[in-house]
Each structure stands twice: as structure tokens, then as C-alpha cells.
Tab-separated table of C-alpha atoms in Angstrom:
chain	number	residue	atom	x	y	z
A	1	UNK	CA	75.731	75.453	127.679
A	2	UNK	CA	72.333	76.985	127.164
A	3	UNK	CA	71.095	78.450	123.862
A	4	UNK	CA	68.743	81.396	124.339
A	5	UNK	CA	68.053	82.386	120.722
A	6	UNK	CA	68.590	81.174	117.172
A	7	UNK	CA	68.457	83.292	114.021
A	8	UNK	CA	68.728	81.883	110.510
A	9	UNK	CA	70.051	84.664	108.374
A	10	UNK	CA	69.637	85.284	104.641
A	11	UNK	CA	73.331	84.613	104.015
A	12	UNK	CA	73.065	80.977	105.177
A	13	UNK	CA	74.467	81.590	108.643
A	14	UNK	CA	72.842	80.377	111.854
A	15	UNK	CA	73.509	82.822	114.707
A	16	UNK	CA	72.854	81.587	118.257
A	17	UNK	CA	73.182	83.386	121.584
A	18	UNK	CA	74.218	81.159	124.438
A	19	UNK	CA	75.381	81.198	128.035
A	20	UNK	CA	77.926	78.960	129.709
A	21	UNK	CA	77.310	79.351	133.409
A	22	UNK	CA	77.014	83.124	133.701
A	23	UNK	CA	79.103	83.917	130.633
A	24	UNK	CA	77.186	85.112	127.560
A	25	UNK	CA	78.403	84.181	124.090
A	26	UNK	CA	77.477	83.938	120.423
A	27	UNK	CA	77.959	81.079	117.961
A	28	UNK	CA	77.830	81.421	114.181
A	29	UNK	CA	77.675	78.284	112.005
A	30	UNK	CA	77.344	77.821	108.247
A	31	UNK	CA	73.860	76.358	107.685
A	32	UNK	CA	74.674	74.072	104.790
A	33	UNK	CA	77.741	72.286	106.236
A	34	UNK	CA	77.444	68.521	105.553
A	35	UNK	CA	80.005	67.476	108.196
A	36	UNK	CA	81.332	68.929	111.494
A	37	UNK	CA	83.254	72.131	110.741
A	38	UNK	CA	86.434	73.666	112.198
A	39	UNK	CA	85.964	76.439	114.753
A	40	UNK	CA	87.387	79.954	115.130
A	41	UNK	CA	87.348	81.596	118.565
A	42	UNK	CA	86.822	85.327	118.045
A	43	UNK	CA	88.591	87.482	120.610
A	44	UNK	CA	87.682	91.107	121.335
A	45	UNK	CA	88.584	93.804	123.867
A	46	UNK	CA	85.448	93.251	125.966
A	47	UNK	CA	81.878	94.503	125.603
A	48	UNK	CA	80.018	91.995	123.475
A	49	UNK	CA	77.045	94.243	122.762
A	50	UNK	CA	79.149	97.096	121.347
A	51	UNK	CA	81.513	94.758	119.521
A	52	UNK	CA	78.749	92.561	118.075
A	53	UNK	CA	78.450	94.120	114.576
A	54	UNK	CA	82.214	93.840	114.039
A	55	UNK	CA	82.299	90.318	115.475
A	56	UNK	CA	79.395	89.303	113.194
A	57	UNK	CA	81.360	90.616	110.186
A	58	UNK	CA	84.427	88.605	111.223
A	59	UNK	CA	82.201	85.558	111.796
A	60	UNK	CA	80.829	86.000	108.257
A	61	UNK	CA	84.405	85.703	106.872
A	62	UNK	CA	84.764	82.426	108.771
A	63	UNK	CA	81.422	80.930	107.742
A	64	UNK	CA	82.085	81.868	104.108
A	65	UNK	CA	85.187	79.689	104.387
A	66	UNK	CA	83.141	76.844	105.876
A	67	UNK	CA	84.205	77.474	109.483
A	68	UNK	CA	82.133	78.086	112.612
A	69	UNK	CA	82.933	81.071	114.815
A	70	UNK	CA	82.217	81.736	118.478
A	71	UNK	CA	82.880	84.392	121.079
A	72	UNK	CA	82.242	84.922	124.782
A	73	UNK	CA	82.168	88.008	126.973
A	74	UNK	CA	85.395	88.856	128.827
A	75	UNK	CA	85.537	88.846	132.640
A	76	UNK	CA	84.458	92.219	134.031
A	77	UNK	CA	83.115	93.461	130.672
A	78	UNK	CA	79.650	94.118	129.254
A	79	UNK	CA	76.956	92.819	131.568
A	80	UNK	CA	79.311	90.665	133.625
A	81	UNK	CA	80.048	91.800	137.192
A	82	UNK	CA	82.982	94.165	137.557
A	83	UNK	CA	85.812	93.419	139.932
A	84	UNK	CA	86.645	96.251	142.319
A	85	UNK	CA	90.348	95.438	142.124
A	86	UNK	CA	90.550	95.393	138.333
A	87	UNK	CA	88.432	98.563	138.145
A	88	UNK	CA	90.906	100.357	140.398
A	89	UNK	CA	93.935	99.325	138.330
A	90	UNK	CA	92.091	100.209	135.129
A	91	UNK	CA	91.471	103.726	136.494
A	92	UNK	CA	95.158	103.937	137.368
A	93	UNK	CA	96.126	102.941	133.812
A	94	UNK	CA	93.691	105.444	132.300
A	95	UNK	CA	95.174	108.191	134.433
A	96	UNK	CA	98.729	107.211	133.500
A	97	UNK	CA	97.833	107.313	129.791
A	98	UNK	CA	96.074	110.666	130.137
A	99	UNK	CA	98.866	112.335	132.039
A	100	UNK	CA	101.519	110.801	129.804
A	101	UNK	CA	103.149	108.911	132.674
A	102	UNK	CA	104.973	105.745	131.663
A	103	UNK	CA	102.814	102.629	132.003
A	104	UNK	CA	105.203	100.502	134.032
A	105	UNK	CA	105.498	96.718	133.697
A	106	UNK	CA	104.084	96.554	137.252
A	107	UNK	CA	100.868	98.299	136.194
A	108	UNK	CA	100.561	96.037	133.129
A	109	UNK	CA	101.085	92.933	135.284
A	110	UNK	CA	98.521	94.072	137.840
A	111	UNK	CA	95.940	95.045	135.204
A	112	UNK	CA	96.281	92.383	132.548
A	113	UNK	CA	97.438	89.258	134.367
A	114	UNK	CA	94.238	88.732	136.433
A	115	UNK	CA	92.230	89.120	133.219
A	116	UNK	CA	94.376	86.519	131.444
A	117	UNK	CA	94.175	84.129	134.393
A	118	UNK	CA	90.400	84.290	134.478
A	119	UNK	CA	89.693	84.486	130.755
A	120	UNK	CA	91.854	81.607	129.520
A	121	UNK	CA	90.078	78.839	131.515
A	122	UNK	CA	86.744	80.381	130.501
A	123	UNK	CA	87.673	80.074	126.828
A	124	UNK	CA	88.687	76.474	127.481
A	125	UNK	CA	85.323	75.709	129.135
A	126	UNK	CA	83.611	77.324	126.148
A	127	UNK	CA	85.729	75.195	123.820
A	128	UNK	CA	84.797	71.986	125.694
A	129	UNK	CA	81.097	72.791	125.287
A	130	UNK	CA	81.328	73.864	121.630
A	131	UNK	CA	83.280	70.774	120.581
A	132	UNK	CA	80.492	68.587	121.976
A	133	UNK	CA	78.024	70.044	119.480
A	134	UNK	CA	77.570	67.650	116.542
A	135	UNK	CA	78.014	70.449	113.988
A	136	UNK	CA	81.421	71.527	115.352
A	137	UNK	CA	84.573	69.472	114.786
A	138	UNK	CA	88.146	70.691	114.817
A	139	UNK	CA	90.747	71.975	114.406
A	140	UNK	CA	90.353	75.189	116.354
A	141	UNK	CA	91.760	78.601	115.501
A	142	UNK	CA	92.062	81.794	117.489
A	143	UNK	CA	91.365	85.224	116.072
A	144	UNK	CA	92.261	88.530	117.661
A	145	UNK	CA	91.245	90.058	120.947
A	146	UNK	CA	93.527	90.769	123.900
A	147	UNK	CA	96.924	89.490	122.701
A	148	UNK	CA	97.974	88.268	126.172
A	149	UNK	CA	94.920	85.999	126.310
A	150	UNK	CA	95.691	84.748	122.793
A	151	UNK	CA	99.326	83.968	123.604
A	152	UNK	CA	98.499	82.162	126.864
A	153	UNK	CA	95.689	80.186	125.198
A	154	UNK	CA	97.977	79.192	122.304
A	155	UNK	CA	100.532	77.920	124.855
A	156	UNK	CA	98.272	75.998	127.257
A	157	UNK	CA	95.519	74.727	124.930
A	158	UNK	CA	96.671	71.936	122.590
A	159	UNK	CA	93.431	72.078	120.589
A	160	UNK	CA	94.445	75.480	119.166
A	161	UNK	CA	95.992	74.849	115.735
A	162	UNK	CA	96.601	78.404	114.462
A	163	UNK	CA	96.240	81.951	115.761
A	164	UNK	CA	95.619	85.401	114.371
A	165	UNK	CA	96.909	87.821	117.006
A	166	UNK	CA	96.202	91.535	117.150
A	167	UNK	CA	99.460	93.225	118.121
A	168	UNK	CA	99.518	95.051	121.427
A	169	UNK	CA	102.044	96.202	123.956
A	170	UNK	CA	100.265	95.832	127.312
A	171	UNK	CA	101.628	92.356	127.854
A	172	UNK	CA	102.522	91.044	131.335
A	173	UNK	CA	106.149	90.005	131.700
A	174	UNK	CA	105.260	86.362	132.275
A	175	UNK	CA	103.248	86.289	129.041
A	176	UNK	CA	106.147	87.886	127.129
A	177	UNK	CA	108.220	84.925	128.320
A	178	UNK	CA	105.477	82.467	127.358
A	179	UNK	CA	105.460	83.845	123.800
A	180	UNK	CA	108.612	81.830	123.122
A	181	UNK	CA	106.621	78.640	123.779
A	182	UNK	CA	103.988	79.346	121.118
A	183	UNK	CA	104.548	76.824	118.316
A	184	UNK	CA	101.388	76.995	116.189
A	185	UNK	CA	101.362	79.095	113.011
A	186	UNK	CA	100.624	82.732	113.870
A	187	UNK	CA	99.536	85.697	111.789
A	188	UNK	CA	99.959	89.001	113.627
A	189	UNK	CA	98.043	92.127	112.627
A	190	UNK	CA	99.773	95.365	113.626
A	191	UNK	CA	98.403	98.889	113.218
A	192	UNK	CA	101.493	101.005	112.522
A	193	UNK	CA	100.092	104.149	114.193
A	194	UNK	CA	98.177	102.432	116.999
A	195	UNK	CA	97.582	105.252	119.463
A	196	UNK	CA	97.162	102.859	122.393
A	197	UNK	CA	100.145	100.554	121.906
A	198	UNK	CA	103.895	100.893	121.707
A	199	UNK	CA	105.128	99.786	118.279
A	200	UNK	CA	108.546	98.591	119.384
A	201	UNK	CA	107.114	96.424	122.171
A	202	UNK	CA	104.646	94.939	119.691
A	203	UNK	CA	107.509	94.169	117.257
A	204	UNK	CA	109.556	92.628	120.080
A	205	UNK	CA	106.612	90.402	121.012
A	206	UNK	CA	106.282	89.295	117.386
A	207	UNK	CA	110.005	88.532	117.357
A	208	UNK	CA	109.684	86.504	120.576
A	209	UNK	CA	106.932	84.179	119.311
A	210	UNK	CA	108.390	80.699	118.965
A	211	UNK	CA	106.334	79.588	115.962
A	212	UNK	CA	108.257	78.306	112.943
A	213	UNK	CA	105.558	79.879	110.723
A	214	UNK	CA	104.809	83.437	111.678
A	215	UNK	CA	103.779	86.484	109.691
A	216	UNK	CA	103.353	90.132	110.590
A	217	UNK	CA	100.939	92.187	108.516
A	218	UNK	CA	101.393	95.837	109.480
A	219	UNK	CA	99.205	98.564	108.075
A	220	UNK	CA	99.172	102.313	108.338
A	221	UNK	CA	96.478	103.642	110.617
A	222	UNK	CA	95.176	103.688	114.161
A	223	UNK	CA	94.001	100.934	116.493
A	224	UNK	CA	90.615	100.316	114.898
A	225	UNK	CA	91.692	101.012	111.315
A	226	UNK	CA	92.586	97.491	110.119
A	227	UNK	CA	91.951	97.673	106.361
A	228	UNK	CA	89.463	95.240	104.819
A	229	UNK	CA	92.189	93.565	102.725
A	230	UNK	CA	94.187	92.762	105.880
A	231	UNK	CA	91.104	91.243	107.517
A	232	UNK	CA	90.622	89.116	104.397
A	233	UNK	CA	94.235	87.908	104.483
A	234	UNK	CA	93.812	86.940	108.165
A	235	UNK	CA	90.699	84.946	107.188
A	236	UNK	CA	92.688	83.219	104.427
A	237	UNK	CA	95.393	82.335	106.980
A	238	UNK	CA	92.803	80.646	109.221
A	239	UNK	CA	91.115	78.836	106.333
A	240	UNK	CA	94.528	77.570	105.152
A	241	UNK	CA	95.362	76.094	108.538
A	242	UNK	CA	91.957	74.867	109.696
A	243	UNK	CA	90.487	73.321	106.557
B	1	UNK	CA	112.347	97.962	70.915
B	2	UNK	CA	113.121	94.768	69.084
B	3	UNK	CA	111.398	91.436	69.727
B	4	UNK	CA	113.686	88.452	69.190
B	5	UNK	CA	111.373	85.575	70.124
B	6	UNK	CA	107.752	84.830	70.894
B	7	UNK	CA	106.414	81.778	72.735
B	8	UNK	CA	102.717	81.036	73.176
B	9	UNK	CA	102.461	78.916	76.256
B	10	UNK	CA	99.826	76.368	77.241
B	11	UNK	CA	98.590	78.580	80.077
B	12	UNK	CA	97.462	81.335	77.676
B	13	UNK	CA	100.503	83.539	78.200
B	14	UNK	CA	102.578	85.036	75.392
B	15	UNK	CA	106.236	85.312	76.412
B	16	UNK	CA	108.472	87.554	74.289
B	17	UNK	CA	112.178	88.302	74.577
B	18	UNK	CA	113.134	91.796	73.505
B	19	UNK	CA	115.983	94.273	73.483
B	20	UNK	CA	115.830	98.021	73.959
B	21	UNK	CA	119.128	99.315	72.653
B	22	UNK	CA	121.563	96.913	74.291
B	23	UNK	CA	119.306	96.022	77.223
B	24	UNK	CA	117.664	92.585	77.100
B	25	UNK	CA	114.202	92.087	78.567
B	26	UNK	CA	111.160	89.824	78.693
B	27	UNK	CA	107.481	90.662	78.265
B	28	UNK	CA	104.616	88.422	79.365
B	29	UNK	CA	101.063	89.220	78.213
B	30	UNK	CA	97.769	87.398	78.710
B	31	UNK	CA	96.801	86.040	75.268
B	32	UNK	CA	93.041	86.488	75.551
B	33	UNK	CA	92.901	90.118	76.734
B	34	UNK	CA	90.247	92.008	74.728
B	35	UNK	CA	91.554	95.505	75.595
B	36	UNK	CA	94.931	97.023	76.543
B	37	UNK	CA	95.983	95.686	79.955
B	38	UNK	CA	97.770	97.278	82.923
B	39	UNK	CA	101.477	96.543	83.284
B	40	UNK	CA	103.664	95.312	86.148
B	41	UNK	CA	107.415	96.010	86.027
B	42	UNK	CA	109.169	93.062	87.653
B	43	UNK	CA	112.335	94.014	89.513
B	44	UNK	CA	115.087	91.550	90.412
B	45	UNK	CA	118.619	91.661	91.840
B	46	UNK	CA	120.291	91.290	88.426
B	47	UNK	CA	121.038	88.249	86.281
B	48	UNK	CA	118.033	87.708	84.038
B	49	UNK	CA	119.011	84.209	82.966
B	50	UNK	CA	119.318	82.862	86.522
B	51	UNK	CA	116.274	84.762	87.746
B	52	UNK	CA	114.104	83.842	84.763
B	53	UNK	CA	112.154	80.879	86.261
B	54	UNK	CA	111.221	82.930	89.323
B	55	UNK	CA	110.361	85.972	87.209
B	56	UNK	CA	108.186	83.794	84.961
B	57	UNK	CA	106.309	82.527	88.037
B	58	UNK	CA	105.710	86.095	89.228
B	59	UNK	CA	104.639	87.062	85.702
B	60	UNK	CA	102.140	84.182	85.755
B	61	UNK	CA	100.512	85.694	88.888
B	62	UNK	CA	100.159	88.971	87.005
B	63	UNK	CA	98.768	87.482	83.784
B	64	UNK	CA	96.281	85.384	85.796
B	65	UNK	CA	94.970	88.698	87.139
B	66	UNK	CA	94.741	90.121	83.597
B	67	UNK	CA	97.945	92.173	83.812
B	68	UNK	CA	101.012	92.210	81.587
B	69	UNK	CA	104.463	91.889	83.183
B	70	UNK	CA	107.891	92.937	81.944
B	71	UNK	CA	111.457	92.965	83.138
B	72	UNK	CA	114.838	94.164	81.884
B	73	UNK	CA	118.406	93.288	82.799
B	74	UNK	CA	120.091	95.547	85.365
B	75	UNK	CA	123.184	97.590	84.437
B	76	UNK	CA	126.355	95.525	84.912
B	77	UNK	CA	124.463	92.250	85.355
B	78	UNK	CA	123.997	89.115	83.257
B	79	UNK	CA	125.384	89.602	79.768
B	80	UNK	CA	125.586	93.388	80.028
B	81	UNK	CA	129.081	94.922	80.226
B	82	UNK	CA	130.497	95.271	83.716
B	83	UNK	CA	131.761	98.598	84.991
B	84	UNK	CA	135.232	98.504	86.481
B	85	UNK	CA	134.259	101.054	89.136
B	86	UNK	CA	131.138	99.240	90.280
B	87	UNK	CA	133.017	95.917	90.237
B	88	UNK	CA	135.652	97.373	92.570
B	89	UNK	CA	133.085	98.688	95.060
B	90	UNK	CA	131.176	95.410	94.881
B	91	UNK	CA	134.367	93.534	95.806
B	92	UNK	CA	134.847	95.958	98.690
B	93	UNK	CA	131.301	95.289	99.930
B	94	UNK	CA	131.748	91.523	99.630
B	95	UNK	CA	134.921	91.742	101.676
B	96	UNK	CA	133.254	93.898	104.337
B	97	UNK	CA	130.414	91.392	104.670
B	98	UNK	CA	132.807	88.442	104.850
B	99	UNK	CA	135.064	89.967	107.464
B	100	UNK	CA	132.088	91.291	109.457
B	101	UNK	CA	133.186	94.910	109.020
B	102	UNK	CA	130.377	97.441	109.172
B	103	UNK	CA	129.045	98.385	105.743
B	104	UNK	CA	129.236	102.149	106.049
B	105	UNK	CA	126.743	104.563	104.449
B	106	UNK	CA	129.677	105.690	102.256
B	107	UNK	CA	130.116	102.180	100.810
B	108	UNK	CA	126.360	101.871	100.231
B	109	UNK	CA	126.263	105.257	98.480
B	110	UNK	CA	129.251	104.386	96.288
B	111	UNK	CA	127.909	100.930	95.397
B	112	UNK	CA	124.179	101.439	95.028
B	113	UNK	CA	123.744	105.029	93.870
B	114	UNK	CA	125.409	104.600	90.430
B	115	UNK	CA	123.217	101.546	89.874
B	116	UNK	CA	120.070	103.522	90.771
B	117	UNK	CA	121.114	106.434	88.583
B	118	UNK	CA	121.638	104.223	85.563
B	119	UNK	CA	118.766	101.781	86.107
B	120	UNK	CA	115.913	104.226	86.717
B	121	UNK	CA	116.107	106.001	83.316
B	122	UNK	CA	116.485	102.586	81.666
B	123	UNK	CA	113.231	101.425	83.275
B	124	UNK	CA	111.595	104.646	82.064
B	125	UNK	CA	112.818	104.049	78.497
B	126	UNK	CA	111.476	100.514	78.734
B	127	UNK	CA	108.155	101.885	80.000
B	128	UNK	CA	107.915	104.354	77.080
B	129	UNK	CA	108.397	101.518	74.599
B	130	UNK	CA	106.026	99.089	76.326
B	131	UNK	CA	103.218	101.634	76.613
B	132	UNK	CA	103.360	102.159	72.844
B	133	UNK	CA	102.391	98.529	72.240
B	134	UNK	CA	98.663	98.298	71.450
B	135	UNK	CA	98.147	95.442	73.946
B	136	UNK	CA	99.563	97.404	76.905
B	137	UNK	CA	97.618	100.214	78.591
B	138	UNK	CA	98.029	101.496	82.101
B	139	UNK	CA	98.194	101.952	84.999
B	140	UNK	CA	101.668	100.667	85.795
B	141	UNK	CA	102.782	98.854	88.925
B	142	UNK	CA	106.224	98.021	90.271
B	143	UNK	CA	107.088	94.714	91.840
B	144	UNK	CA	110.200	93.938	93.835
B	145	UNK	CA	113.857	94.072	92.900
B	146	UNK	CA	116.455	96.435	94.304
B	147	UNK	CA	114.436	98.579	96.740
B	148	UNK	CA	116.460	101.737	96.042
B	149	UNK	CA	115.552	101.513	92.347
B	150	UNK	CA	111.908	100.953	93.294
B	151	UNK	CA	111.786	103.947	95.630
B	152	UNK	CA	113.486	106.298	93.138
B	153	UNK	CA	111.232	105.099	90.296
B	154	UNK	CA	108.100	105.562	92.434
B	155	UNK	CA	109.222	109.138	93.174
B	156	UNK	CA	110.278	110.303	89.690
B	157	UNK	CA	107.902	108.354	87.441
B	158	UNK	CA	104.298	109.588	87.578
B	159	UNK	CA	103.048	106.623	85.550
B	160	UNK	CA	103.743	104.290	88.512
B	161	UNK	CA	100.442	103.823	90.382
B	162	UNK	CA	101.391	101.233	93.036
B	163	UNK	CA	104.518	99.434	94.209
B	164	UNK	CA	105.420	96.149	95.852
B	165	UNK	CA	108.846	96.703	97.430
B	166	UNK	CA	111.158	94.001	98.718
B	167	UNK	CA	112.627	95.289	101.984
B	168	UNK	CA	116.352	95.866	102.078
B	169	UNK	CA	118.837	97.894	104.020
B	170	UNK	CA	121.535	98.815	101.468
B	171	UNK	CA	119.851	102.096	100.649
B	172	UNK	CA	121.853	105.235	99.760
B	173	UNK	CA	121.211	108.170	102.084
B	174	UNK	CA	119.675	110.287	99.329
B	175	UNK	CA	117.191	107.503	98.541
B	176	UNK	CA	116.270	107.156	102.240
B	177	UNK	CA	115.347	110.845	102.095
B	178	UNK	CA	113.420	110.358	98.852
B	179	UNK	CA	111.316	107.629	100.497
B	180	UNK	CA	109.308	110.371	102.223
B	181	UNK	CA	108.208	111.615	98.796
B	182	UNK	CA	106.681	108.286	97.733
B	183	UNK	CA	102.905	108.772	97.672
B	184	UNK	CA	101.568	105.762	95.755
B	185	UNK	CA	100.179	102.764	97.678
B	186	UNK	CA	103.030	100.463	98.693
B	187	UNK	CA	103.130	96.867	99.882
B	188	UNK	CA	106.485	95.956	101.433
B	189	UNK	CA	107.645	92.346	101.747
B	190	UNK	CA	110.167	91.784	104.550
B	191	UNK	CA	111.975	88.539	105.348
B	192	UNK	CA	112.355	88.618	109.140
B	193	UNK	CA	115.636	86.668	109.157
B	194	UNK	CA	117.095	88.105	105.956
B	195	UNK	CA	120.771	87.228	106.238
B	196	UNK	CA	121.824	90.025	103.884
B	197	UNK	CA	119.839	92.952	105.267
B	198	UNK	CA	119.532	94.795	108.558
B	199	UNK	CA	115.993	94.440	109.906
B	200	UNK	CA	115.903	97.735	111.778
B	201	UNK	CA	117.066	99.728	108.756
B	202	UNK	CA	114.404	97.969	106.653
B	203	UNK	CA	111.714	98.856	109.245
B	204	UNK	CA	112.946	102.467	109.367
B	205	UNK	CA	112.710	102.679	105.570
B	206	UNK	CA	109.144	101.336	105.710
B	207	UNK	CA	108.342	103.944	108.352
B	208	UNK	CA	109.832	106.704	106.185
B	209	UNK	CA	107.728	105.954	103.093
B	210	UNK	CA	105.309	108.853	102.596
B	211	UNK	CA	102.418	106.818	101.174
B	212	UNK	CA	99.050	107.192	102.890
B	213	UNK	CA	98.391	103.518	102.091
B	214	UNK	CA	101.275	101.291	103.047
B	215	UNK	CA	101.488	97.726	104.320
B	216	UNK	CA	104.357	95.621	105.597
B	217	UNK	CA	104.063	91.856	105.247
B	218	UNK	CA	106.907	90.288	107.235
B	219	UNK	CA	107.525	86.568	107.233
B	220	UNK	CA	109.897	84.296	109.064
B	221	UNK	CA	112.760	83.061	106.942
B	222	UNK	CA	115.776	84.114	104.941
B	223	UNK	CA	116.214	86.393	101.937
B	224	UNK	CA	114.856	84.022	99.298
B	225	UNK	CA	112.236	82.366	101.520
B	226	UNK	CA	109.166	84.517	100.751
B	227	UNK	CA	106.266	82.104	101.353
B	228	UNK	CA	103.845	81.431	98.495
B	229	UNK	CA	100.934	82.991	100.412
B	230	UNK	CA	102.861	86.270	100.781
B	231	UNK	CA	103.598	86.323	97.046
B	232	UNK	CA	99.894	85.799	96.390
B	233	UNK	CA	98.941	88.682	98.691
B	234	UNK	CA	101.415	90.954	96.863
B	235	UNK	CA	99.763	89.938	93.573
B	236	UNK	CA	96.339	90.765	95.051
B	237	UNK	CA	97.679	94.190	96.100
B	238	UNK	CA	98.768	94.929	92.522
B	239	UNK	CA	95.530	93.638	91.009
B	240	UNK	CA	93.518	95.799	93.460
B	241	UNK	CA	95.372	98.964	92.457
B	242	UNK	CA	95.920	98.390	88.740
B	243	UNK	CA	92.623	96.927	87.585
């Protein structure tokens, strides 16, 4: 893990850019923390540069609650090399959505599964490195991003203690099955009029999650329209389980 | 409106029992409020005496946020006279549930509609009286209880500014239609494993609500298992819209 920049902001947050191997990432820590703090992994749909202002705002919620927050770039996104195979399937998906063709489970498997299979171990490598920093302790929470990555990570990574998931419907069949094996507390955000996701599939996925404590917070509006109060409740969920 | 008792509690809340005509009720006000405060009408399934501890806890959330809270007994519940007709339909419903027969829309209409038609004007009479008290101002919020009463009240009563609804599926057809005419912000609490209500009907009712701001907070567990954090979020919703 290599830190390339460090900014101490007015609001008492230290923001550091880093790379792990070739993967860029950002770490936000509360400056004044006297002891190692819990960590929130911030997921996103890919494209760190574009997403950065929104990620910084979500990180601010975490640091205000005395938690650190970190994110890394997704495989094939931002400045990371694209994969010809994934690019081709992505184009196929885009075309299907534009022409109104059904997005078959086969397309979802072919598009999303390789991403999940590459991203999950990357998050784990990132987690290994972050937990070695003296200022970061545990437990670890997940927040948002591609729901299939979140579900898989919650199943395979025992250091994850709680997860905020952003509801989506492009979930490979194997991950839908894995959802039943999630046992940590989950808080699912669903946008009721999400133009890019099928509501019923998202509800079925919520129903499938095996966690004894699970909540669904659905709000009117499109994919990017999560209201501020729902973001705040998700932050409270993480603080409750990580502190 | 006649007050029959007044208790000043240690937590700075004044609790008063009252009657309006033959209808008993309870009013909770924050003692230290310098100006008239907004009001929350607390709904419940009927049976004020049994429900009172839980209602008092919900009232405490309101008074902590600087709001008054009030409730009245439902028609045919608690110490109010029973109606032979409603009693007969209620017995019919109980039998249908016990034998696993489908509860038809006809049964729901016959059971719930008379209750709605009597309860809504009673709540309005209660509201008239409460708003004449110097310590109560506006706006007025609704919180929980029989969802059909809540929906009808939100449609016909312009003084209602926001509503927390407790999801349910025994909703008369005319009220399901009326749901589209609700325009105030709504926050719906749904118990995912509610043994007494059909989840899909509850989701359809949420979908039908006409409000441009609406949220659904669904939690794992049975009818009476609303987690404390979900109750707190409902209280924050009311405080946000009434203060």
C-alpha cells in the first residue's frame, strides 16, 4: 500500500490517496481519534474520479461518527485497464436496455459475475492493508456500491460486521443463492422508481437475505435520488453496529 | 372537551386524560414549551387501556422533539359500547383467519369501512377541540394505527401535514382508491413477517399512495416487532415535517 497524497481538511478529516498494486483508492480518517477506529468500505458503481464528491460526502458521515472510510476503484473502471470481454458484454447489455429487450439471467451472469470475482478479492487485499494501519481497528462495515459485490463480500469475508446494500436487480444467479448465507445485519436502500433496476427482483433479493436483522428503506425517486434523510439513517445503522 | 386528570411527570411531560362527548382520550404535552406546539395524533388498533404504555412511549418521542401527542379510543373498542353488527363481522373475520379461508374484499369492506366512517369524524372533532387549547398550535401529524383510518384522514383533513402509516392489508376497496389522493409526505412502517397482514397488498398500497415524498421502512419481524431504531426514524420524520 502506497500513499501518494495527504490532505488535512478543515472539518478534521485526513484524506489520503493510495494505491494497492495498480488499484487506486482513497482513505478518510477522523483526525482526532484517540484509538484505532472502525472502518467502512464505500462501494460505488465504478469511476472513482466522477464519484469522488459523493464518496467524500459519504465518508464525512462516517468520520463524523468516529469511523474511517475507504474506497478503491473497480476492475475495468476509471483509469484501470478495460477488459475486452467485459466491454463486449457491457455493450450487449446497453443495447438490450435501449431496445427494450429483456436482460436475460445469462447476460447478467456474463456481465456481472467476472466483475464480482475480480472485485471481491481486491477489496479483501485492500482490507488486509488498511487493517495494518495503526489508526484503523475493526469492526468493518460495507456501504453501497454494486450489490452483487456487497453480497459476496458479506458471505466470504468474516471481518465484515454489517452492510448497507444499495438495491439492484442485475444479480447473477449464483449470488442470488449466496444471499441466503448472509448473516450480518443489513440495511438495504431501495429507490422505488429506479429506472435501471427491476423493483420486484430487488424486493426478492431483500427477502432472500439470510440476516436475522435486516431493514429495507425504500424511497420515491430514481436511481441517484436517495434522499439525505435516508443516507443519514444508513450512517446511523453503520455507527450502531460498528461502534 | 373535559379533562378528568392531569399528571406532571418527572420527564417534563404533562399527561392529561380527557373525554370528548363519550370518547375517552389522552393528551401529552411538553411542560416547558414557550409557544404553541405542533400536534401528533397517535393511532392504535383499539383498546386504550392495554395500548397505553406503548402509546405513552410513542408520545415521549414526540414530546422530546417539542411536539404534543394525543389519542382517542376507537369506536367499539375498550370501554366504548360495542356494535352488534361490527361484532358479528369481526367474528366472521376471526373465523376466516382461523380456518385459513380467504378474507374476501367483501368481508374487509363490511368490517373496516364502518369503523373508518365513524372514526375519521371523531378524530376531526378531537382535532377541533385540541387546536383550541392555547398550548397546541399546528401543523398536525398522524402516527400509526389502523391504516385505513390514516389514509382517509390524510385525504379529507387538510390540517394533516404528514403521516406515519403502519402497513396493513385489510383495506376497504374505496380506501385503496383514496390512497392515490394522499399528497402529504408519508413514512410507512412495514413488518416483513407480519402474521396478520398480506405483504404484497401492503406493498401495493404503499405504491398507490399519491404523495410525492413517501418512504417505506420495512423490518424483519412480526406485527408487534417494530425495532426501536425504526420507531426513532418515524419520530424524526414527524419532527422534520412538523417543526
